[in-house]
PDB file of C-alpha atoms and ligand atoms in Angstrom:
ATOM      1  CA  UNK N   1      29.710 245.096 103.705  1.00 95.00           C
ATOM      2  CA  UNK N   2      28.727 241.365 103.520  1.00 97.00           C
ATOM      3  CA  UNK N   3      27.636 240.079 100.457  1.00 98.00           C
ATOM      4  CA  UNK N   4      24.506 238.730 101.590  1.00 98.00           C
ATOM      5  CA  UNK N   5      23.778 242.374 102.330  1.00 98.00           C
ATOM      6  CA  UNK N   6      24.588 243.065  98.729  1.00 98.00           C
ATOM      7  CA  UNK N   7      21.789 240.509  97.966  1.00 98.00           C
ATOM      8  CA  UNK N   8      19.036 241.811 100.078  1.00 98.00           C
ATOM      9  CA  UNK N   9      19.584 245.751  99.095  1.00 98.00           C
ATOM     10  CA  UNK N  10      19.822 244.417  95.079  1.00 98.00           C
ATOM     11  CA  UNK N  11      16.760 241.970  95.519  1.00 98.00           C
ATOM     12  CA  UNK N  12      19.115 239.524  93.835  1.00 98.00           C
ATOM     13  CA  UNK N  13      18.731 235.479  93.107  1.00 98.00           C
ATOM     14  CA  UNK N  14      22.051 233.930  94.014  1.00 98.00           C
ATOM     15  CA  UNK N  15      22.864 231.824  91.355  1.00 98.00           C
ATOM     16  CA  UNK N  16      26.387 230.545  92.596  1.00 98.00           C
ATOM     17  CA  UNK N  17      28.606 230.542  95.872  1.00 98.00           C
ATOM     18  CA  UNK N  18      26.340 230.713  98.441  1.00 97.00           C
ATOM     19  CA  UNK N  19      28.798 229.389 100.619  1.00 97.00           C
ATOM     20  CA  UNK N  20      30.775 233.281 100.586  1.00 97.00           C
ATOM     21  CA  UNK N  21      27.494 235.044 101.074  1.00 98.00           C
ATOM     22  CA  UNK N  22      29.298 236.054 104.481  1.00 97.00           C
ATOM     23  CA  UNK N  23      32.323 237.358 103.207  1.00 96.00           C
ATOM     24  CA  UNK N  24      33.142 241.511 103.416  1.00 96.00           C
ATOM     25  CA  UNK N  25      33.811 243.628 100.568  1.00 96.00           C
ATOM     26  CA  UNK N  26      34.781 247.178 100.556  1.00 94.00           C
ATOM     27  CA  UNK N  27      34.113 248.684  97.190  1.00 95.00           C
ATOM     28  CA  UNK N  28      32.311 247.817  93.450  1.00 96.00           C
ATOM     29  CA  UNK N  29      32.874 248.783  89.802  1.00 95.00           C
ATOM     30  CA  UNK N  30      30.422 248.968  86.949  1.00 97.00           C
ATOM     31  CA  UNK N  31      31.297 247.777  83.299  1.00 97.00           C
ATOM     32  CA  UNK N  32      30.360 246.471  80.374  1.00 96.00           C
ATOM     33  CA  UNK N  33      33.665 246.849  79.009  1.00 95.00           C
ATOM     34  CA  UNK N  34      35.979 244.463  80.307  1.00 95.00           C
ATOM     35  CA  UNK N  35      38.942 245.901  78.785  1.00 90.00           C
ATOM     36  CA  UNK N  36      37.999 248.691  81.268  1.00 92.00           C
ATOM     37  CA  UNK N  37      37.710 246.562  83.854  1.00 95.00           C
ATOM     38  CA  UNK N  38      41.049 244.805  83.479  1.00 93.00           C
ATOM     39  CA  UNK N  39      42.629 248.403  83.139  1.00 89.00           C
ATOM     40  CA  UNK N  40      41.426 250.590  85.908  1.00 83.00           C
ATOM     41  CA  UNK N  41      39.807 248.808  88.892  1.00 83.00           C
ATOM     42  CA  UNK N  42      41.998 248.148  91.668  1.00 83.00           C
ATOM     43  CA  UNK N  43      41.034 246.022  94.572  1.00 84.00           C
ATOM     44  CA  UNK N  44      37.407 246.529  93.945  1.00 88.00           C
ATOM     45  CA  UNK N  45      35.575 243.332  95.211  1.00 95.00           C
ATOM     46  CA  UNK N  46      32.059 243.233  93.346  1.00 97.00           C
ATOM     47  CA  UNK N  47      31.475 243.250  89.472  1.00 98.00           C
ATOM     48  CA  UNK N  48      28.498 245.092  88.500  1.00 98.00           C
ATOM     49  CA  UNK N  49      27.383 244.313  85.002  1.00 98.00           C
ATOM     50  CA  UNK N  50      24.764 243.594  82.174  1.00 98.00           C
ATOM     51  CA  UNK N  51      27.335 241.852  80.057  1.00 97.00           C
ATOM     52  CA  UNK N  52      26.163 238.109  80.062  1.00 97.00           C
ATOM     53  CA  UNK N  53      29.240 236.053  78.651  1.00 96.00           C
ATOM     54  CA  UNK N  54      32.447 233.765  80.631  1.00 96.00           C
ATOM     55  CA  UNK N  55      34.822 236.458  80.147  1.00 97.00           C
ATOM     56  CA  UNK N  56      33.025 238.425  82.679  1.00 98.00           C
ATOM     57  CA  UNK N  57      33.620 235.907  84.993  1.00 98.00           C
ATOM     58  CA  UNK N  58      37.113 235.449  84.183  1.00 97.00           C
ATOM     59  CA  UNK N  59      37.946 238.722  84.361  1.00 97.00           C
ATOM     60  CA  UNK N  60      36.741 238.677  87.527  1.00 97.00           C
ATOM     61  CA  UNK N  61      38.997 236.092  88.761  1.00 96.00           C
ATOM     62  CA  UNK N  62      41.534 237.701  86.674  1.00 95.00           C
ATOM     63  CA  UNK N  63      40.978 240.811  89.186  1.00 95.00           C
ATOM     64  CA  UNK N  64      40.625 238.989  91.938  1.00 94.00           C
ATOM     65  CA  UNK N  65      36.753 239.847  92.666  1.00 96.00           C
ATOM     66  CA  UNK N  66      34.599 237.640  94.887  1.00 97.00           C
ATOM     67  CA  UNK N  67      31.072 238.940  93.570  1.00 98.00           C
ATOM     68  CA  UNK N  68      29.687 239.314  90.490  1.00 98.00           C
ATOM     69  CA  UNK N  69      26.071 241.195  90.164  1.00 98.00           C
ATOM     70  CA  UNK N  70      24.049 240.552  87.007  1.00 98.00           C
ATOM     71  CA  UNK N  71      21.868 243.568  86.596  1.00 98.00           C
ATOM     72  CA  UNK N  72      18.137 244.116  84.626  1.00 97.00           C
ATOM     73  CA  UNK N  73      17.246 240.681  85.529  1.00 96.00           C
ATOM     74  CA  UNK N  74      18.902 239.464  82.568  1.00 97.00           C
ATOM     75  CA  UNK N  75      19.982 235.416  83.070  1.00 97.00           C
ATOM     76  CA  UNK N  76      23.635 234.097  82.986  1.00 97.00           C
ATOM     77  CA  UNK N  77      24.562 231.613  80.682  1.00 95.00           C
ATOM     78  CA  UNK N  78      24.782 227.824  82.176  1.00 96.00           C
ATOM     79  CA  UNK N  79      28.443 227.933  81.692  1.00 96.00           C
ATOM     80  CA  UNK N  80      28.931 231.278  83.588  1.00 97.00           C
ATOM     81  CA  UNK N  81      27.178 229.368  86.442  1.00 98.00           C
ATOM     82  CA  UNK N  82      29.456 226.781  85.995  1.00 97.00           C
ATOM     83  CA  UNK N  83      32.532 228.824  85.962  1.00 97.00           C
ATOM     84  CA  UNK N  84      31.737 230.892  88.257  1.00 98.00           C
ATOM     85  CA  UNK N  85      31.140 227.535  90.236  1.00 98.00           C
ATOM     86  CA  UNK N  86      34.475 226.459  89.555  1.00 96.00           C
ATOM     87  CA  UNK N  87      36.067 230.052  90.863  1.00 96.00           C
ATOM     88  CA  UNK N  88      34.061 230.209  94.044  1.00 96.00           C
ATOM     89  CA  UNK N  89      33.116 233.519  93.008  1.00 98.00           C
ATOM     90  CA  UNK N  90      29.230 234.695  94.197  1.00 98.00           C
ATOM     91  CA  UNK N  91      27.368 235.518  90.559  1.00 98.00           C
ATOM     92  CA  UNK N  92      23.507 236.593  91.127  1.00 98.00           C
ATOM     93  CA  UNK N  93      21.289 238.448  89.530  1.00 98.00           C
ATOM     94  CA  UNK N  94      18.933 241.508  90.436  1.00 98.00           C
ATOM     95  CA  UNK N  95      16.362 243.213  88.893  1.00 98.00           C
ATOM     96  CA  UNK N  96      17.419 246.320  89.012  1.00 98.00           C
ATOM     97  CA  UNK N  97      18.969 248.662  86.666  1.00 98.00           C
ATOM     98  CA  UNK N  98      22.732 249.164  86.705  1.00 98.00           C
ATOM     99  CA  UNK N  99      22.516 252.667  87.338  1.00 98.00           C
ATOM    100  CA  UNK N 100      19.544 251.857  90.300  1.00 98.00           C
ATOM    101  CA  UNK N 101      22.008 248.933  91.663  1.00 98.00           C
ATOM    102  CA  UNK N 102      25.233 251.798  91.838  1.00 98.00           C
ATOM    103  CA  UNK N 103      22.858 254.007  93.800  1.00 97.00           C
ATOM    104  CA  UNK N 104      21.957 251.540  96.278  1.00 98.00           C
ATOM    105  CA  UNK N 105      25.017 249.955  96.802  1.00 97.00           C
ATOM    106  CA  UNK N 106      26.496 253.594  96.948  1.00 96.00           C
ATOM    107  CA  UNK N 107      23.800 254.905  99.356  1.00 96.00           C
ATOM    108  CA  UNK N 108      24.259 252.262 101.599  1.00 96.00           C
ATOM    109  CA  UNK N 109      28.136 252.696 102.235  1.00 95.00           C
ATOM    110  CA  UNK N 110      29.659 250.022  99.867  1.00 95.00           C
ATOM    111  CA  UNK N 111      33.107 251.753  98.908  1.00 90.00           C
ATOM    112  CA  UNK N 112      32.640 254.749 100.440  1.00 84.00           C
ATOM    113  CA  UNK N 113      34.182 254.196 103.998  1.00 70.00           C
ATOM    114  CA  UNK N 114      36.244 257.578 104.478  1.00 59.00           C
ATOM    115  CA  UNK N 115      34.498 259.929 102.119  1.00 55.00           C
ATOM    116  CA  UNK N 116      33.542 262.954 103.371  1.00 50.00           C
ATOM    117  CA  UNK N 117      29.358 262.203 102.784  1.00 45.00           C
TER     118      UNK N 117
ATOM    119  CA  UNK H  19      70.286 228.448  87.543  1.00 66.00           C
ATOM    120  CA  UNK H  20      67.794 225.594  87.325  1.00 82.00           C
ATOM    121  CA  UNK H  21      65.686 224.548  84.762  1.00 92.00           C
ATOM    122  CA  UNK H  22      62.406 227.041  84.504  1.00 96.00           C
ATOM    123  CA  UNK H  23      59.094 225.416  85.118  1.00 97.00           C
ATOM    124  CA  UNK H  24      57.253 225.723  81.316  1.00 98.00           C
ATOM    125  CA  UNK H  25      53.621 225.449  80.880  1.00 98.00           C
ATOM    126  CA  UNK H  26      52.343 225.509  77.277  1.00 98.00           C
ATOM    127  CA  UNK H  27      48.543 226.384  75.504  1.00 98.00           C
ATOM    128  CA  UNK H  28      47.091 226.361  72.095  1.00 98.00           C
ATOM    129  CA  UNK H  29      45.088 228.948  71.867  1.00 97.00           C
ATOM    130  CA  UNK H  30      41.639 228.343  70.183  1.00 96.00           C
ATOM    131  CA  UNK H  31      41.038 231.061  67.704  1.00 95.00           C
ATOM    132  CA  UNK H  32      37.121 230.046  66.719  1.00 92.00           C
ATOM    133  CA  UNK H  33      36.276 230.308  70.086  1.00 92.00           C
ATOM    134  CA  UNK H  34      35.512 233.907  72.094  1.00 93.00           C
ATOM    135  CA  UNK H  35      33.719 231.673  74.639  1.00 93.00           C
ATOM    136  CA  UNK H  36      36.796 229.572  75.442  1.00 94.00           C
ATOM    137  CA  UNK H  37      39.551 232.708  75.522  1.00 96.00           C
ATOM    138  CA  UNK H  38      41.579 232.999  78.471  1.00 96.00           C
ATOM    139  CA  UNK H  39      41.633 229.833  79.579  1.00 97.00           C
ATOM    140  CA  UNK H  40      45.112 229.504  79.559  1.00 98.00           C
ATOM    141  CA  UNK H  41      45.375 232.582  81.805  1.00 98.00           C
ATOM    142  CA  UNK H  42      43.107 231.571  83.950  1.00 97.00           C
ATOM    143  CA  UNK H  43      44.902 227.882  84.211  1.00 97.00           C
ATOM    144  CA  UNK H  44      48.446 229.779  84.647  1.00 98.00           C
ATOM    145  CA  UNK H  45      46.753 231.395  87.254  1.00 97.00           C
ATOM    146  CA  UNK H  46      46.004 228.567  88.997  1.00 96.00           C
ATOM    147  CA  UNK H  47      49.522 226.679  88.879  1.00 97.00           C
ATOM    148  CA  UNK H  48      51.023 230.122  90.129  1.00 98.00           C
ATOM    149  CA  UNK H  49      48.865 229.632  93.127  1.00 96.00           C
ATOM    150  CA  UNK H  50      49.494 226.378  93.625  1.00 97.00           C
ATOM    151  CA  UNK H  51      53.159 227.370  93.304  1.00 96.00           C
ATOM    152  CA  UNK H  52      52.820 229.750  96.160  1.00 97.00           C
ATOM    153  CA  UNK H  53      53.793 232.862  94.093  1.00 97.00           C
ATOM    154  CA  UNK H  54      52.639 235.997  95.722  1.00 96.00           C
ATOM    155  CA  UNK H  55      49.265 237.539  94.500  1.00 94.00           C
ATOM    156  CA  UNK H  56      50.737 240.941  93.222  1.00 94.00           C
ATOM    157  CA  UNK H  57      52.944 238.931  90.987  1.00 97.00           C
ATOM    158  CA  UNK H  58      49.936 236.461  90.089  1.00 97.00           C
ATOM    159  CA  UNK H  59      47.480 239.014  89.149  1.00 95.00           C
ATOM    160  CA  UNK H  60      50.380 241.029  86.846  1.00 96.00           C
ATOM    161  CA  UNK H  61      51.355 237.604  85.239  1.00 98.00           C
ATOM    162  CA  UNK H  62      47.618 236.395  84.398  1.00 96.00           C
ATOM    163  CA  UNK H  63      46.032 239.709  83.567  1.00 96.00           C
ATOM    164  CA  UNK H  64      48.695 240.611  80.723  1.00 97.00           C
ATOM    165  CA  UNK H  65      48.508 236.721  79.883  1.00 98.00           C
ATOM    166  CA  UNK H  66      44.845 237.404  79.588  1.00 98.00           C
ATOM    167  CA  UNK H  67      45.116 240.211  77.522  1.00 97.00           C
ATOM    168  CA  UNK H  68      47.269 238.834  74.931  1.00 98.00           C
ATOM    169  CA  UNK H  69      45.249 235.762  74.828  1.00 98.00           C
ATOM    170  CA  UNK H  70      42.076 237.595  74.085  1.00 97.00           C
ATOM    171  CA  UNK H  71      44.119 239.404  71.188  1.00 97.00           C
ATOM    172  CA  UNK H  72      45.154 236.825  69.880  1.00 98.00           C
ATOM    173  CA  UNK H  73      41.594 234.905  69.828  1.00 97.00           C
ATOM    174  CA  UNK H  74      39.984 238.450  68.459  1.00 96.00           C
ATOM    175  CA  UNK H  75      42.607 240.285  66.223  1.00 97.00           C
ATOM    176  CA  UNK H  76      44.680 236.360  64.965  1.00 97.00           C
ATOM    177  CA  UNK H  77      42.885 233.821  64.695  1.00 96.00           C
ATOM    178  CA  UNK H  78      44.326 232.018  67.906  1.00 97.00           C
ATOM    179  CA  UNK H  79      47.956 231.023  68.372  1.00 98.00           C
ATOM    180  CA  UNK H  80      49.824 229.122  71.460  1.00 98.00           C
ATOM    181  CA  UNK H  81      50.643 230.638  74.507  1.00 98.00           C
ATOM    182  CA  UNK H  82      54.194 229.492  76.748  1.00 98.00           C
ATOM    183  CA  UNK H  83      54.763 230.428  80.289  1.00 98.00           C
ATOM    184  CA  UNK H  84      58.553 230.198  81.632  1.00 98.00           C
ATOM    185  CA  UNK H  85      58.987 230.603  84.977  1.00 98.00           C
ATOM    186  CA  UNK H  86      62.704 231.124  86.331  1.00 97.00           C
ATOM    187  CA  UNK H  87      63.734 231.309  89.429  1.00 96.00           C
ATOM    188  CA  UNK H  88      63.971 235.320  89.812  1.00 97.00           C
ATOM    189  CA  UNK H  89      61.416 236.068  86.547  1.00 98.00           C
ATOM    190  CA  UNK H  90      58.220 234.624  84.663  1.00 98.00           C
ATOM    191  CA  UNK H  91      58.217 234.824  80.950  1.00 98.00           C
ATOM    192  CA  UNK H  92      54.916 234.435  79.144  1.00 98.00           C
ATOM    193  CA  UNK H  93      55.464 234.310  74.766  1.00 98.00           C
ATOM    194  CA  UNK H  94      52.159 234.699  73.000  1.00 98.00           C
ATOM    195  CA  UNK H  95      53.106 233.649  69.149  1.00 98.00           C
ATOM    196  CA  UNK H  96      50.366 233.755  66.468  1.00 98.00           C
ATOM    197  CA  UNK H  97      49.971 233.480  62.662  1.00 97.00           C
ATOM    198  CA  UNK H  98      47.710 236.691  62.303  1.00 98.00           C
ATOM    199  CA  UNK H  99      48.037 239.534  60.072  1.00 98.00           C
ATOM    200  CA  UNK H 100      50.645 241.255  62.211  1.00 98.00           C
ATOM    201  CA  UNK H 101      50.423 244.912  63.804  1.00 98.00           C
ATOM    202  CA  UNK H 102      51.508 247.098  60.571  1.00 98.00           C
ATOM    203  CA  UNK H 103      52.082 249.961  62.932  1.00 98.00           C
ATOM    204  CA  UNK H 104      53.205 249.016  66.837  1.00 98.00           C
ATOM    205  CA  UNK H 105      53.711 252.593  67.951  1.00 98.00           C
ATOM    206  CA  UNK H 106      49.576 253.364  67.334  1.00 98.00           C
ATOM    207  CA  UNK H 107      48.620 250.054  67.980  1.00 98.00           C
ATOM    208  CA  UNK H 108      50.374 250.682  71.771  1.00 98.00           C
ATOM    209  CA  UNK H 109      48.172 253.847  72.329  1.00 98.00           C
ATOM    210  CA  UNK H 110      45.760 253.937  74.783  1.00 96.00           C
ATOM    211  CA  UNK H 111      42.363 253.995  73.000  1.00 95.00           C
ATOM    212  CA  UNK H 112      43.356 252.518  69.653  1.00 97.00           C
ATOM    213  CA  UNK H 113      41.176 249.711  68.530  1.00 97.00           C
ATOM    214  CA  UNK H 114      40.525 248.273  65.039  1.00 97.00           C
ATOM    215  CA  UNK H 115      38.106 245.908  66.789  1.00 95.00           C
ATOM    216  CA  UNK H 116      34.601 246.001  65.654  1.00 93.00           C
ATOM    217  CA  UNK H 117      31.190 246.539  67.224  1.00 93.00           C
ATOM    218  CA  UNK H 118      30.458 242.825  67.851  1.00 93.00           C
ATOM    219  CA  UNK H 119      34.118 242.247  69.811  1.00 93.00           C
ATOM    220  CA  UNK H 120      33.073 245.448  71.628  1.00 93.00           C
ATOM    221  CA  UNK H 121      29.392 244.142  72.271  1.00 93.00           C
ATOM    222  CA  UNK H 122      31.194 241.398  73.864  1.00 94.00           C
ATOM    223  CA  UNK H 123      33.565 243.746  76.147  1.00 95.00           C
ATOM    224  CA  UNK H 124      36.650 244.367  74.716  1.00 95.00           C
ATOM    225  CA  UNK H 125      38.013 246.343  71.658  1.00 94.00           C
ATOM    226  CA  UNK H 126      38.206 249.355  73.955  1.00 93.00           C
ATOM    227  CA  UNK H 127      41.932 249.575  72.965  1.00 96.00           C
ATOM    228  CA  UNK H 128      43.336 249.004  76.425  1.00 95.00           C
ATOM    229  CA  UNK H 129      45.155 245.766  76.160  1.00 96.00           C
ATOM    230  CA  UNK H 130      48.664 246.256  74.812  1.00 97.00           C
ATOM    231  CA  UNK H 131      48.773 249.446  77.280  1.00 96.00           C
ATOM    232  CA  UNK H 132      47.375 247.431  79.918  1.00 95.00           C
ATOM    233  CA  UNK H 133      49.989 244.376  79.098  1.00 97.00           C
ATOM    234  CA  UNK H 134      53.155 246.930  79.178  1.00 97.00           C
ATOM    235  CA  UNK H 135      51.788 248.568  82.220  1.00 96.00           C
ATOM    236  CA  UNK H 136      51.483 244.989  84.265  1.00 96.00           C
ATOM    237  CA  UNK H 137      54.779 243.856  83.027  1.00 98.00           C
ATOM    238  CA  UNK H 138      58.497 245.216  83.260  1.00 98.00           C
ATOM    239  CA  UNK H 139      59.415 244.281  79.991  1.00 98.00           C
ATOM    240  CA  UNK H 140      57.722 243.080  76.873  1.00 98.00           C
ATOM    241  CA  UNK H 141      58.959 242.922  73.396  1.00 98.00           C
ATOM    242  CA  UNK H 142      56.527 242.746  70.231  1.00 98.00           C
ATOM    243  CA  UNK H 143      57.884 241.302  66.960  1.00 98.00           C
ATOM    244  CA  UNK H 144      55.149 241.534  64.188  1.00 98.00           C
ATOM    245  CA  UNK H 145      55.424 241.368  60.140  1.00 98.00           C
ATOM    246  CA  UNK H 146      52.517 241.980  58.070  1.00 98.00           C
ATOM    247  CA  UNK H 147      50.981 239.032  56.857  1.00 97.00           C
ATOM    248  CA  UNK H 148      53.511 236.517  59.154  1.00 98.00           C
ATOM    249  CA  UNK H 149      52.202 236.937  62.951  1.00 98.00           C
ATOM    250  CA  UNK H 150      52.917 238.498  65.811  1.00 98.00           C
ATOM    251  CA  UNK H 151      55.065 237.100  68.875  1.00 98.00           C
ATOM    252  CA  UNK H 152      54.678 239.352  72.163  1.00 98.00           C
ATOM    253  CA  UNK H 153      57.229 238.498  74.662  1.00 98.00           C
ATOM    254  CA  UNK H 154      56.322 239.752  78.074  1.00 98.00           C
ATOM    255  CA  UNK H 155      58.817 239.159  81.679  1.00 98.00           C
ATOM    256  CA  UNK H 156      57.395 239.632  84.901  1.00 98.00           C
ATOM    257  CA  UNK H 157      60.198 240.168  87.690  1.00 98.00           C
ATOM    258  CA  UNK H 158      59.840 238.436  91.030  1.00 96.00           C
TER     259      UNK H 158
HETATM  260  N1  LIG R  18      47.970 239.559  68.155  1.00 86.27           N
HETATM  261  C1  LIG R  18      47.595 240.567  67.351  1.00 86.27           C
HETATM  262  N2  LIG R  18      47.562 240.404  66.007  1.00 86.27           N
HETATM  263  C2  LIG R  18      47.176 241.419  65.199  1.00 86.27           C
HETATM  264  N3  LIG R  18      46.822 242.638  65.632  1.00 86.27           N
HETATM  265  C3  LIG R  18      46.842 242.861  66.951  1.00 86.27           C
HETATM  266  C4  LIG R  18      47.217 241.855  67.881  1.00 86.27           C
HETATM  267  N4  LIG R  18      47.148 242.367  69.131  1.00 86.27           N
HETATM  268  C5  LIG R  18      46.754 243.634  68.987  1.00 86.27           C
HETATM  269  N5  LIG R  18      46.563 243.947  67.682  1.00 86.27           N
HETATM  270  C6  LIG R  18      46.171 245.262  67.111  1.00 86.27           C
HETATM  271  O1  LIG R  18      46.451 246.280  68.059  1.00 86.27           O
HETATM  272  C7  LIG R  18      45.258 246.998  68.379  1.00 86.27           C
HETATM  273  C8  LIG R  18      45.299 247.418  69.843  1.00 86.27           C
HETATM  274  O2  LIG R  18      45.266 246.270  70.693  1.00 86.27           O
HETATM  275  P1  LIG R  18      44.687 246.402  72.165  1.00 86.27           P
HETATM  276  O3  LIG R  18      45.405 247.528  72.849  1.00 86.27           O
HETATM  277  O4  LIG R  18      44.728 245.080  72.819  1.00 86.27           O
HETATM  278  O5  LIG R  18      43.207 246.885  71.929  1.00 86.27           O
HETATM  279  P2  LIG R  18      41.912 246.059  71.472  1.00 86.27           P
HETATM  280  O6  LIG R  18      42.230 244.603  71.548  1.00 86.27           O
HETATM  281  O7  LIG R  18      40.884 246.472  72.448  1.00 86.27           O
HETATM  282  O8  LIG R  18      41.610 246.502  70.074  1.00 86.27           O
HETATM  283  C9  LIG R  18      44.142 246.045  68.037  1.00 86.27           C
HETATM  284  O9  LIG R  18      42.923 246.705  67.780  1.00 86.27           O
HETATM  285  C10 LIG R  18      44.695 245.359  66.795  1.00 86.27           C
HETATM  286  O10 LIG R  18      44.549 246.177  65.653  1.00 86.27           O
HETATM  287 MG1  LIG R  19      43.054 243.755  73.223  1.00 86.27          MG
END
């Protein structure tokens, strides 16, 4: 899935790294935890989360993620803009609910090529 | 063998907004290096790991990356309270972190697992009251 398609299906405000907007990714976790994040995810492209601080975006680059989604229209700090900025990583920011964002994203085939659905 | 390539970082222990970014600059000089990403991404995410422990649990400490010609070496040394029991301390789950380090995102007891499990070797040496000085080696 593109990540501009991940933008229109979340309703979200990009907020950095418009450039990637046509990139692909193939699947998407959702934390608050980063220590979770760090210890299970594997190759999972997009960052779902409502945790607003810069180690969600480093952990992200940590993980190698290209997206990071902001959810419950909360806003990012100035310097997660900036280091997300500085990572080339896409960070925006939708209005819906995590749990709302999962099901779209879920619905519409992100990380689900193969299953049996 | 030649002379390893060292990189060294204090590591700010006031600061939760500033942690990791000595991982996250290690990161980048492995890149520039032309290491291959598997061995990047085991190198920084123990690195990062240990760096936020150090910044949450110590009070900050300095961070020193060796890299060898067949290994990288990362040595995380701080002047904390020390780890009075490493066996517990290792298991996954175990956290003495509080609910404001866990309102930030971590404290869920997964790093020291999560550092031995990226690594191939790494060595803690802790005394109660001293510090703690984790020694972790990354095979290439
Ligand atoms: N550098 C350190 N100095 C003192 N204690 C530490 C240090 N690193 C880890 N610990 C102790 O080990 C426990 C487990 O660490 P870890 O697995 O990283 O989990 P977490 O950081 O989420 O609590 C910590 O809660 C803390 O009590
Ligand atoms: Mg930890």
């Amino acid at each position: 899935m593109k990540i501009a398609e991940i933008r229109d299906l979340l309703r979200a405000e990009v907020l950095s790294g418009e450039e990637c907007l046509e990139n692909d990714v193939y699947a998407a976790c959702c934390s608050d935890m980063m220590s979770d994040v760090l210890a299970f995810v594997k190759d999972q492209g997009v960052l779902l989360t409502g945790l607003l601080n810069s180690q969600v975006i480093r952990t992200a680059n940590m993980m190698d993620m290209v997206c990071i989604v902001i959810v419950r229209n909360k806003v990012p700090t100035e310097e997660m803009i900036e280091l997300a900025k500085e990572h080339g990583l896409v960070l925006m920011r939708s209005p819906l609910r995590a749990y709302e964002a999962c099901g779209v994203l879920y619905y519409a085939g992100l990380g689900r090529e193969g299953a049996d659905v | 063998m030649s002379e390893p390539i060292r990189f060294h970082y204090d590591v700010d222990g006031e600061n939760f907004t500033s942690a990791g970014e000595a991982s996250v600059a290690v990161k980048k000089k492995l890149r520039q290096l032309g290491y291959p990403p598997d061995v990047i991404r085991k190198v920084s995410i123990a690195m990062y790991e240990g760096e936020i422990n150090m910044v949450i649990h110590a009070n900050g400490g300095a961070a020193d990356v060796e890299v060898y010609d067949d290994k990288i070496v990362i040595i995380l040394a701080d002047h904390g309270p020390g780890i009075p029991n490493v066996e517990l301390a290792m298991q996954e789950g175990y956290s003495t972190a509080r609910e404001n380090i866990r309102a930030l995102g971590f404290g869920a007891g997964m790093g020291l697992p999560n550092m031995k499990k990226y690594t191939d070797d790494m060595k803690i040496d802790t005394e109660v009251g001293v510090g703690t000085t984790i020694t972790m080696t990354v095979d290439l």
